[in-house]
XYZ file of C-alpha atoms in Angstrom:
614
model
C 89.839 55.876 100.080
C 92.207 57.906 102.230
C 91.043 58.238 105.844
C 91.021 61.938 106.698
C 91.468 62.789 110.401
C 89.102 65.748 110.396
C 88.590 66.952 114.018
C 90.582 63.998 115.417
C 93.184 64.970 118.026
C 93.896 61.517 119.498
C 97.310 60.521 118.165
C 96.973 56.831 119.078
C 93.613 56.480 117.305
C 94.944 58.345 114.286
C 97.861 55.922 113.944
C 96.074 52.691 114.849
C 93.208 53.339 112.439
C 95.662 54.470 109.728
C 94.391 57.984 109.184
C 96.366 60.389 107.030
C 99.210 61.914 109.063
C 101.941 64.402 108.193
C 105.036 63.332 110.112
C 105.865 65.983 112.700
C 107.896 63.718 114.968
C 111.203 65.319 113.978
C 110.135 68.252 116.168
C 110.381 66.005 119.216
C 114.123 65.908 118.608
C 114.201 69.688 118.089
C 112.301 70.274 121.346
C 114.773 68.169 123.317
C 117.788 69.860 121.768
C 116.348 73.316 122.430
C 117.969 74.953 125.459
C 115.059 74.657 127.891
C 112.903 71.983 129.436
C 109.892 74.269 129.943
C 108.311 75.377 126.683
C 105.308 77.461 125.662
C 104.048 77.307 122.081
C 101.114 79.416 120.873
C 99.006 78.992 117.769
C 95.480 79.984 116.672
C 92.533 77.719 117.282
C 92.187 74.662 115.052
C 95.856 74.539 114.178
C 96.653 71.133 115.678
C 97.751 72.022 119.213
C 95.799 69.197 120.854
C 97.260 66.662 118.408
C 100.810 67.754 119.287
C 99.968 67.388 122.990
C 98.644 63.876 122.294
C 101.759 63.053 120.243
C 104.080 64.059 123.074
C 101.985 62.196 125.630
C 102.245 58.919 123.711
C 105.933 59.325 122.914
C 107.128 60.032 126.455
C 104.686 57.907 128.493
C 106.241 54.937 130.333
C 102.969 53.106 129.765
C 103.398 53.226 125.978
C 106.634 51.216 125.692
C 104.846 48.207 124.216
C 103.077 50.399 121.647
C 106.127 52.334 120.501
C 106.670 50.513 117.208
C 103.021 50.605 116.244
C 102.742 54.346 116.986
C 106.153 55.538 115.787
C 108.040 52.753 114.007
C 107.713 54.081 110.443
C 108.114 57.756 111.386
C 111.213 59.914 111.811
C 111.358 59.580 115.587
C 110.705 55.839 115.426
C 113.846 55.411 113.355
C 115.838 57.866 115.491
C 114.367 57.700 119.010
C 115.758 60.047 121.635
C 117.022 58.856 125.039
C 113.846 60.198 126.711
C 111.357 58.051 124.788
C 108.880 56.389 127.205
C 110.761 57.751 130.218
C 108.099 59.885 131.929
C 104.817 59.792 133.748
C 102.426 62.097 131.886
C 100.424 64.711 133.784
C 98.054 66.357 131.343
C 95.597 69.233 131.710
C 93.098 70.478 129.119
C 91.545 73.839 129.995
C 89.308 74.167 126.936
C 85.560 74.290 127.412
C 85.526 76.018 130.791
C 82.283 77.905 131.360
C 82.700 81.681 131.493
C 79.089 82.806 131.922
C 79.659 83.806 135.529
C 82.528 83.948 137.965
C 81.331 81.068 140.141
C 81.019 78.780 137.107
C 84.595 79.637 136.093
C 85.864 78.621 139.522
C 83.893 75.372 139.530
C 84.858 74.430 135.965
C 88.543 75.199 136.517
C 88.573 73.031 139.636
C 86.918 70.179 137.730
C 89.524 70.425 134.956
C 92.371 70.371 137.464
C 90.919 67.370 139.285
C 90.375 65.579 135.970
C 94.065 65.965 135.166
C 95.195 64.494 138.474
C 92.476 61.816 138.416
C 93.589 60.651 134.956
C 97.189 60.522 136.158
C 96.255 58.357 139.166
C 94.179 56.070 136.924
C 97.045 55.699 134.427
C 99.529 54.848 137.225
C 97.330 53.128 139.833
C 100.250 51.769 141.805
C 101.520 55.265 142.520
C 98.940 56.318 145.118
C 97.077 54.617 147.918
C 93.290 54.843 147.920
C 93.318 57.112 150.958
C 95.736 59.452 149.198
C 93.543 59.587 146.086
C 90.462 60.408 148.137
C 92.309 63.131 150.036
C 93.640 64.734 146.854
C 90.251 64.804 145.130
C 88.419 66.113 148.204
C 90.221 69.478 148.105
C 88.133 72.516 147.090
C 90.880 74.746 145.672
C 92.948 73.922 142.602
C 96.171 74.870 144.372
C 95.266 72.647 147.331
C 94.598 69.713 144.997
C 98.032 70.254 143.459
C 99.818 70.641 146.804
C 98.251 67.429 148.144
C 98.996 65.539 144.910
C 102.668 66.455 144.760
C 103.068 65.902 148.499
C 101.921 62.299 148.033
C 104.039 61.973 144.904
C 107.229 62.957 146.754
C 106.273 60.907 149.803
C 105.981 57.792 147.664
C 109.377 58.559 146.082
C 108.024 57.904 142.634
C 110.274 57.594 139.662
C 110.353 58.466 136.794
C 109.686 62.190 136.859
C 106.659 63.925 135.397
C 106.276 65.453 131.938
C 103.612 68.156 132.319
C 101.425 68.837 129.269
C 98.938 71.726 129.339
C 96.541 72.238 126.432
C 94.617 75.511 125.842
C 95.938 77.058 129.043
C 94.352 80.435 128.220
C 91.086 79.699 126.389
C 88.783 80.566 129.274
C 90.842 83.486 130.524
C 90.891 85.083 127.070
C 87.109 85.024 127.052
C 87.020 86.566 130.522
C 89.132 89.451 129.242
C 86.313 90.569 126.963
C 83.369 90.386 129.340
C 84.663 90.305 132.895
C 87.902 92.275 132.932
C 87.891 92.927 136.692
C 87.124 89.267 137.412
C 89.958 88.262 135.083
C 92.388 90.298 137.169
C 91.092 88.749 140.389
C 91.255 85.200 139.031
C 94.562 85.320 137.160
C 96.456 88.224 138.688
C 97.041 89.249 142.293
C 96.289 86.273 144.547
C 93.800 84.561 142.248
C 93.251 80.805 142.308
C 94.592 80.310 138.757
C 97.856 81.999 139.609
C 98.138 80.062 142.883
C 97.701 76.797 140.996
C 100.537 77.651 138.597
C 102.741 78.709 141.512
C 102.494 75.134 142.819
C 103.556 73.780 139.420
C 106.531 76.119 139.368
C 107.549 74.998 142.853
C 107.454 71.370 141.779
C 109.846 72.021 138.896
C 112.341 73.258 141.483
C 111.824 70.142 143.567
C 112.373 67.869 140.588
C 108.870 66.409 140.507
C 108.187 68.010 137.109
C 111.120 67.552 134.740
C 109.626 68.899 131.497
C 106.727 71.125 130.450
C 105.040 71.712 127.112
C 102.230 74.262 127.254
C 99.966 75.401 124.427
C 97.507 78.224 124.073
C 96.545 81.086 121.819
C 97.983 84.289 123.316
C 100.515 85.298 125.987
C 97.966 87.186 128.085
C 97.576 84.884 131.045
C 101.301 84.194 131.261
C 102.090 87.853 131.758
C 99.535 88.107 134.514
C 101.170 85.143 136.224
C 104.743 86.336 135.702
C 105.883 85.796 139.266
C 103.765 82.675 139.573
C 104.940 80.839 136.452
C 107.802 82.665 134.803
C 109.773 79.558 133.899
C 108.578 78.814 130.362
C 110.411 79.820 127.212
C 108.095 81.019 124.440
C 109.076 79.489 121.078
C 105.966 80.745 119.250
C 107.901 83.022 116.887
C 111.034 80.887 116.630
C 111.754 80.055 112.945
C 112.860 76.503 113.797
C 109.336 75.647 114.982
C 107.355 77.667 112.433
C 106.049 74.594 110.567
C 105.401 72.386 113.621
C 101.657 72.958 113.184
C 99.650 73.716 110.047
C 100.264 72.479 106.490
C 102.822 73.792 104.051
C 101.830 74.098 100.394
C 103.956 71.083 99.468
C 102.055 69.030 102.043
C 98.680 70.226 100.755
C 99.638 69.321 97.201
C 100.784 65.888 98.386
C 97.443 65.406 100.137
C 95.579 66.240 96.917
C 97.609 63.625 95.065
C 96.830 61.059 97.749
C 93.107 61.479 97.067
C 93.769 61.007 93.332
C 93.375 64.583 92.156
C 94.765 64.653 88.620
C 97.753 66.680 87.471
C 95.356 68.837 85.464
C 93.008 69.535 88.388
C 95.657 70.030 91.090
C 96.804 73.554 90.153
C 93.221 74.819 89.960
C 92.153 73.302 93.271
C 95.379 74.329 94.990
C 94.858 77.900 93.825
C 91.393 77.919 95.411
C 92.678 76.408 98.658
C 95.412 79.012 98.710
C 92.830 81.803 98.555
C 90.655 80.319 101.284
C 92.929 78.650 103.810
C 96.548 79.758 103.268
C 98.609 82.759 104.268
C 99.621 82.317 107.923
C 103.097 83.609 108.758
C 104.466 83.536 112.289
C 108.028 84.406 111.349
C 109.089 86.117 108.131
C 112.423 84.276 108.081
C 110.575 81.030 107.478
C 110.350 80.144 103.759
C 106.839 78.733 104.180
C 103.413 80.181 104.697
C 100.915 77.848 106.360
C 97.452 76.541 105.591
C 94.861 76.114 108.318
C 94.974 72.315 108.761
C 91.390 71.851 109.950
C 89.981 73.733 106.980
C 92.111 71.800 104.473
C 91.052 68.475 105.990
C 87.413 69.579 105.943
C 87.666 70.368 102.232
C 89.579 67.218 101.288
C 87.277 64.982 103.329
C 84.299 66.262 101.324
C 85.991 66.495 97.934
C 87.353 62.946 97.811
C 83.850 61.596 98.493
C 81.788 63.469 95.893
C 84.462 65.100 93.689
C 82.859 68.483 94.223
C 83.623 71.472 96.399
C 81.666 71.755 99.655
C 78.631 73.998 99.391
C 80.267 76.116 102.058
C 84.028 76.558 101.959
C 84.252 77.236 105.688
C 82.971 75.055 108.497
C 80.243 76.119 110.895
C 82.847 76.309 113.681
C 84.958 78.809 111.775
C 81.905 80.721 110.556
C 81.081 81.690 114.144
C 84.595 82.921 114.856
C 83.698 86.533 114.071
C 82.553 86.471 117.710
C 86.211 86.058 118.662
C 87.032 89.223 116.727
C 84.247 91.020 118.567
C 85.506 89.754 121.924
C 89.014 91.014 121.238
C 87.821 94.480 120.203
C 85.743 94.655 123.383
C 88.760 94.197 125.661
C 89.191 97.369 127.678
C 85.971 98.796 126.144
C 87.736 99.489 122.848
C 84.992 98.377 120.453
C 83.513 101.773 119.644
C 86.848 103.577 119.255
C 88.255 100.744 117.140
C 85.611 101.086 114.407
C 87.636 103.712 112.541
C 90.717 101.469 112.642
C 88.644 98.528 111.469
C 87.420 100.627 108.545
C 91.013 101.438 107.617
C 92.032 97.796 107.918
C 89.230 96.634 105.631
C 89.893 99.360 103.075
C 93.670 98.905 102.899
C 93.889 95.231 103.811
C 96.715 95.927 106.252
C 97.572 97.908 109.357
C 100.811 98.889 111.089
C 101.326 98.306 114.789
C 103.760 96.528 117.085
C 103.797 92.948 118.327
C 104.028 92.266 122.023
C 105.205 88.964 123.449
C 103.706 89.705 126.872
C 100.491 91.584 127.614
C 100.537 93.751 130.706
C 96.957 93.521 131.880
C 97.584 95.820 134.817
C 98.394 98.682 132.432
C 95.386 97.949 130.219
C 94.737 97.217 126.573
C 95.314 99.884 123.955
C 94.494 99.388 120.280
C 98.087 98.315 119.689
C 97.606 95.409 122.081
C 94.350 94.636 120.285
C 96.191 94.134 116.966
C 98.766 91.908 118.663
C 95.949 89.844 120.140
C 94.372 89.501 116.694
C 97.699 88.206 115.372
C 98.004 85.515 118.031
C 94.435 84.359 117.441
C 95.082 83.994 113.698
C 92.821 86.895 112.719
C 95.818 88.703 111.227
C 99.209 87.533 110.073
C 102.601 89.063 109.342
C 103.132 90.905 106.085
C 106.389 92.720 106.841
C 108.606 93.831 109.703
C 110.841 96.875 109.857
C 112.632 97.139 113.165
C 109.889 96.990 115.788
C 107.193 98.110 113.325
C 104.992 95.262 112.148
C 102.532 95.292 109.282
C 99.621 92.911 109.714
C 97.262 91.672 107.017
C 94.398 89.197 106.686
C 95.831 85.760 105.898
C 93.058 84.482 103.633
C 89.497 84.752 102.404
C 88.005 82.908 105.390
C 89.364 85.477 107.821
C 88.372 88.304 105.500
C 84.786 87.076 105.571
C 84.825 87.019 109.390
C 85.983 90.640 109.546
C 83.319 91.816 107.140
C 80.681 89.862 109.016
C 81.730 91.594 112.221
C 81.825 94.960 110.448
C 78.255 94.625 109.180
C 77.039 93.509 112.613
C 78.629 96.639 114.062
C 76.907 98.754 111.440
C 73.439 97.251 111.660
C 73.379 95.856 115.195
C 70.858 93.198 116.111
C 68.765 94.063 113.054
C 71.275 92.269 110.827
C 70.303 88.861 112.153
C 66.673 89.389 111.162
C 67.328 90.677 107.632
C 70.333 88.572 106.612
C 68.171 85.985 104.823
C 66.392 88.703 102.841
C 69.723 90.187 101.801
C 70.808 86.732 100.582
C 67.613 86.517 98.551
C 68.373 89.881 96.944
C 71.912 88.748 96.077
C 70.468 85.576 94.575
C 68.300 87.727 92.307
C 71.478 89.449 91.137
C 73.720 86.460 90.442
C 70.976 84.279 88.959
C 68.735 86.729 87.148
C 70.789 89.906 86.831
C 68.330 91.957 88.888
C 70.372 94.366 90.992
C 67.601 96.697 92.229
C 66.627 94.600 95.295
C 70.235 94.546 96.511
C 70.725 98.296 95.992
C 67.720 98.917 98.233
C 69.272 96.862 101.029
C 72.501 98.843 100.674
C 70.443 102.018 101.007
C 68.712 100.586 104.068
C 72.089 99.806 105.624
C 73.387 103.303 104.853
C 70.339 104.859 106.441
C 70.501 102.572 109.475
C 74.202 102.762 110.130
C 75.108 106.413 109.693
C 73.910 109.424 111.595
C 74.431 112.944 110.230
C 77.617 113.197 112.270
C 78.941 109.959 110.788
C 78.191 111.112 107.251
C 80.570 114.062 107.508
C 83.559 111.900 106.612
C 81.715 109.313 104.552
C 83.048 108.564 101.066
C 83.203 105.946 98.330
C 85.680 103.792 100.270
C 83.241 103.512 103.151
C 80.435 102.640 100.744
C 82.566 99.934 99.146
C 83.397 98.424 102.551
C 79.707 98.282 103.447
C 78.699 96.748 100.091
C 81.410 94.087 100.364
C 80.233 93.273 103.876
C 76.641 92.847 102.741
C 77.750 90.588 99.870
C 79.644 88.135 102.067
C 76.726 86.006 103.328
C 76.360 84.537 99.818
C 79.114 81.898 99.605
C 79.003 80.961 95.910
C 81.590 83.447 94.736
C 84.810 85.135 95.768
C 84.512 88.835 96.446
C 87.403 90.663 94.816
C 87.768 94.135 96.264
C 90.083 96.603 94.512
C 90.742 93.824 92.024
C 93.770 94.697 89.879
C 93.431 93.939 86.157
C 95.879 95.416 83.637
C 96.867 98.151 86.115
C 93.218 99.109 86.624
C 91.516 98.631 89.986
C 87.963 97.306 89.919
C 85.845 98.308 92.916
C 84.141 94.925 93.346
C 84.173 91.761 91.265
C 82.083 88.726 92.208
C 84.124 85.852 90.826
C 82.656 82.396 90.454
C 84.247 79.741 92.667
C 85.471 76.696 90.759
C 82.798 74.015 90.410
C 80.177 76.223 92.069
C 77.195 76.922 89.882
C 75.979 80.509 89.627
C 74.748 82.059 86.400
C 76.390 85.479 86.460
C 79.681 86.915 87.581
C 79.250 90.555 88.533
C 81.440 93.643 88.178
C 80.464 96.676 90.263
C 81.707 100.264 90.059
C 80.525 102.393 92.992
C 80.034 106.141 93.160
C 78.958 108.161 96.165
C 77.717 111.751 96.569
C 76.850 113.245 99.916
C 73.257 114.356 100.092
C 74.212 117.962 100.773
C 76.510 118.026 97.707
C 74.136 116.673 95.070
C 73.379 120.128 93.595
C 77.011 121.223 93.326
C 78.746 121.832 89.992
C 82.240 120.755 88.968
C 84.689 121.677 86.261
C 86.649 119.356 84.004
C 89.230 118.811 86.776
C 86.585 117.645 89.278
C 86.869 120.860 91.269
C 83.752 122.328 92.852
C 82.758 125.574 91.122
C 79.887 128.009 91.156
C 77.141 127.144 88.692
C 77.241 129.229 85.467
C 75.152 132.419 85.406
C 73.397 132.693 82.029
C 73.199 136.185 80.410
C 69.644 137.404 80.230
C 68.313 137.666 76.607
C 66.551 140.902 77.574
C 69.860 142.389 78.685
C 71.487 141.472 75.378
C 68.605 143.020 73.387
C 68.763 146.210 75.445
C 72.495 146.574 74.787
C 71.981 146.122 71.046
C 69.319 148.891 70.929
C 71.463 151.324 72.872
C 74.084 153.501 71.172
C 76.743 152.177 73.546
C 79.303 149.793 72.020
C 78.829 146.133 72.813
C 81.309 144.678 75.318
C 84.065 142.515 73.896
C 83.131 138.830 73.626
C 83.747 136.931 76.863
C 86.336 134.163 76.870
C 85.006 130.699 76.201
C 83.802 129.391 79.566
C 85.445 126.395 81.201
C 83.104 123.423 80.822
C 81.109 122.848 83.988
C 78.281 120.486 84.748
C 76.228 119.339 87.738
C 78.152 117.045 90.065
C 75.593 114.262 89.722
C 75.717 114.339 85.905
C 79.514 114.399 86.027
C 79.676 111.383 88.351
C 77.189 109.448 86.231
C 79.160 110.124 83.066
C 82.457 109.297 84.723
C 81.090 106.036 86.177
C 79.639 104.932 82.833
C 82.969 105.523 81.088
C 84.919 103.618 83.761
C 82.477 100.728 83.661
C 82.762 100.479 79.866
C 86.571 100.543 80.042
C 86.647 97.783 82.661
C 84.179 95.562 80.856
C 86.261 95.761 77.668
C 89.396 94.439 79.402
C 90.462 91.004 78.225
C 89.888 89.486 81.695
C 86.185 90.255 81.434
C 85.569 89.078 77.885
C 83.441 86.119 78.902
C 79.786 85.078 78.774
C 77.376 85.674 81.638
C 79.360 88.601 83.041
C 77.272 91.592 84.045
C 78.573 95.059 84.884
C 76.845 97.826 86.831
C 77.778 101.293 88.023
C 75.807 102.291 91.138
C 75.558 105.988 91.989
C 74.428 106.662 95.558
C 73.301 110.062 96.755
C 73.233 109.789 100.524
C 71.434 106.539 101.278
C 69.579 106.379 97.955
C 70.784 104.580 94.847
C 69.913 107.407 92.466
C 71.255 105.796 89.295
C 71.921 102.242 88.107
C 74.029 102.124 84.954
C 74.135 98.663 83.391
C 76.864 97.903 80.893
C 75.395 97.430 77.438
C 77.955 96.238 74.896
C 78.015 98.020 71.560
C 77.004 95.637 68.774
């Protein structure tokens, strides 16, 4: 059985215990040939940044000379080592996991992380510092003071070789501060804050020759902009096409992984198609020929599948499932959450949004919605669809991210109440997909409509908004793919609940949605869907009176244009559309149910099931 390195970021353990590994060591050569020694590379969470940091640490560390063949011998870089292999002392910082609940905790946690980095260095190279020097360094109470004391001792001892500085997740804690403690973020990172002062020391040491190379990872270029004068030495290669595939899996690599766990030639296309829907779609440069799969999610799936030969009950891990909170945090930056709801609606309806992409965030100026969309791109919550000049079009990369957006959308709509009723909504959906009973679910949609929309909100409410809400409510049930605006034979189906391969549900469901505002339910329309006055019938008494009189009867009136009540018209139109969709070849299959739901305000006034003609 293939050993899958799910959630393993220790390169040495991965190699020694013979876990599956996609050779990325050729990028070591690329990094050295690139025209800078100080590099920043950004990618979303769970994309393999910590593993790359560990790879570089083991390749360049002077302490790893004896292990070089075991760790690298059969890989690209082992066969073509560069002159800098095992030539550095490694100074490594990991700023993930810093507490952000309050400002004092941030300061304490950051200081601990800084001291841990220097302490690990002094443990790895014990001959480099005297005991008194170690105690002095670790007794400092400011991160910058720890760094100053450390490098002072380093230069005093005339140590050689130089230092390769590796920084992992440099911005994780500061990105969280942006959402909840914006003023504190500015104090900590900008101005004369202790984070900026720490990085100023690192910059100084590059000038003195103590630090020869830097590789820094993170998610977004927010903190770096705030520290421009403190640490403006790195070159950002995040969007460089040469390094596009350095993290993540290409489709060829995913297919190779499936073969390594003995997936048959018959099964591979079907499974790959499902993985493509769920985990693929990341593009960080449109010139790159590849789109990337989220590596953690692929490994999670493969680790489960090779054991039981079935799909996981949930196609996304618990860690990813909570990431809608990251979306919420980003929209809260600069108090933008309320004003961004309309843009979020548009994004969910169209599946894309146009904005620009910034490579440096100017926190002093503030965060507009355009910066918000850039931030979502860097965090992997959107990806590139197209670029025209400086105009970028962003889209959701895959179904996992789509589910996170809809989860966030429904939370915005229903507030805290959603957490208490989510299980009941799942039960109602279960009644639909197992027993074909749609009434319980329609009542929850009505509840959501009533809860989420005031009279003012309802002014612009339409079928698109209803569809977005229904899709959001359907997402908690993981046993199907939700197809919104699903194109079949040039027809667009509102919602189709498609069975996931190897997942057992009884019914696939096709939904056509219709919506009438409460105040419009008594309107009449003509054959062209235009609102008209209701017909005025001629009184029978008036006709009889005219016939008895000696006056000539008026000429016959022209045949009236057909008109009918709006509700009746919508019901008839929905029933016809539903019948047309259900007769398409794609939907000629057993256990497929079709419904047209007609909502008047928050009430599902009519449920039209599709009944095939015998």
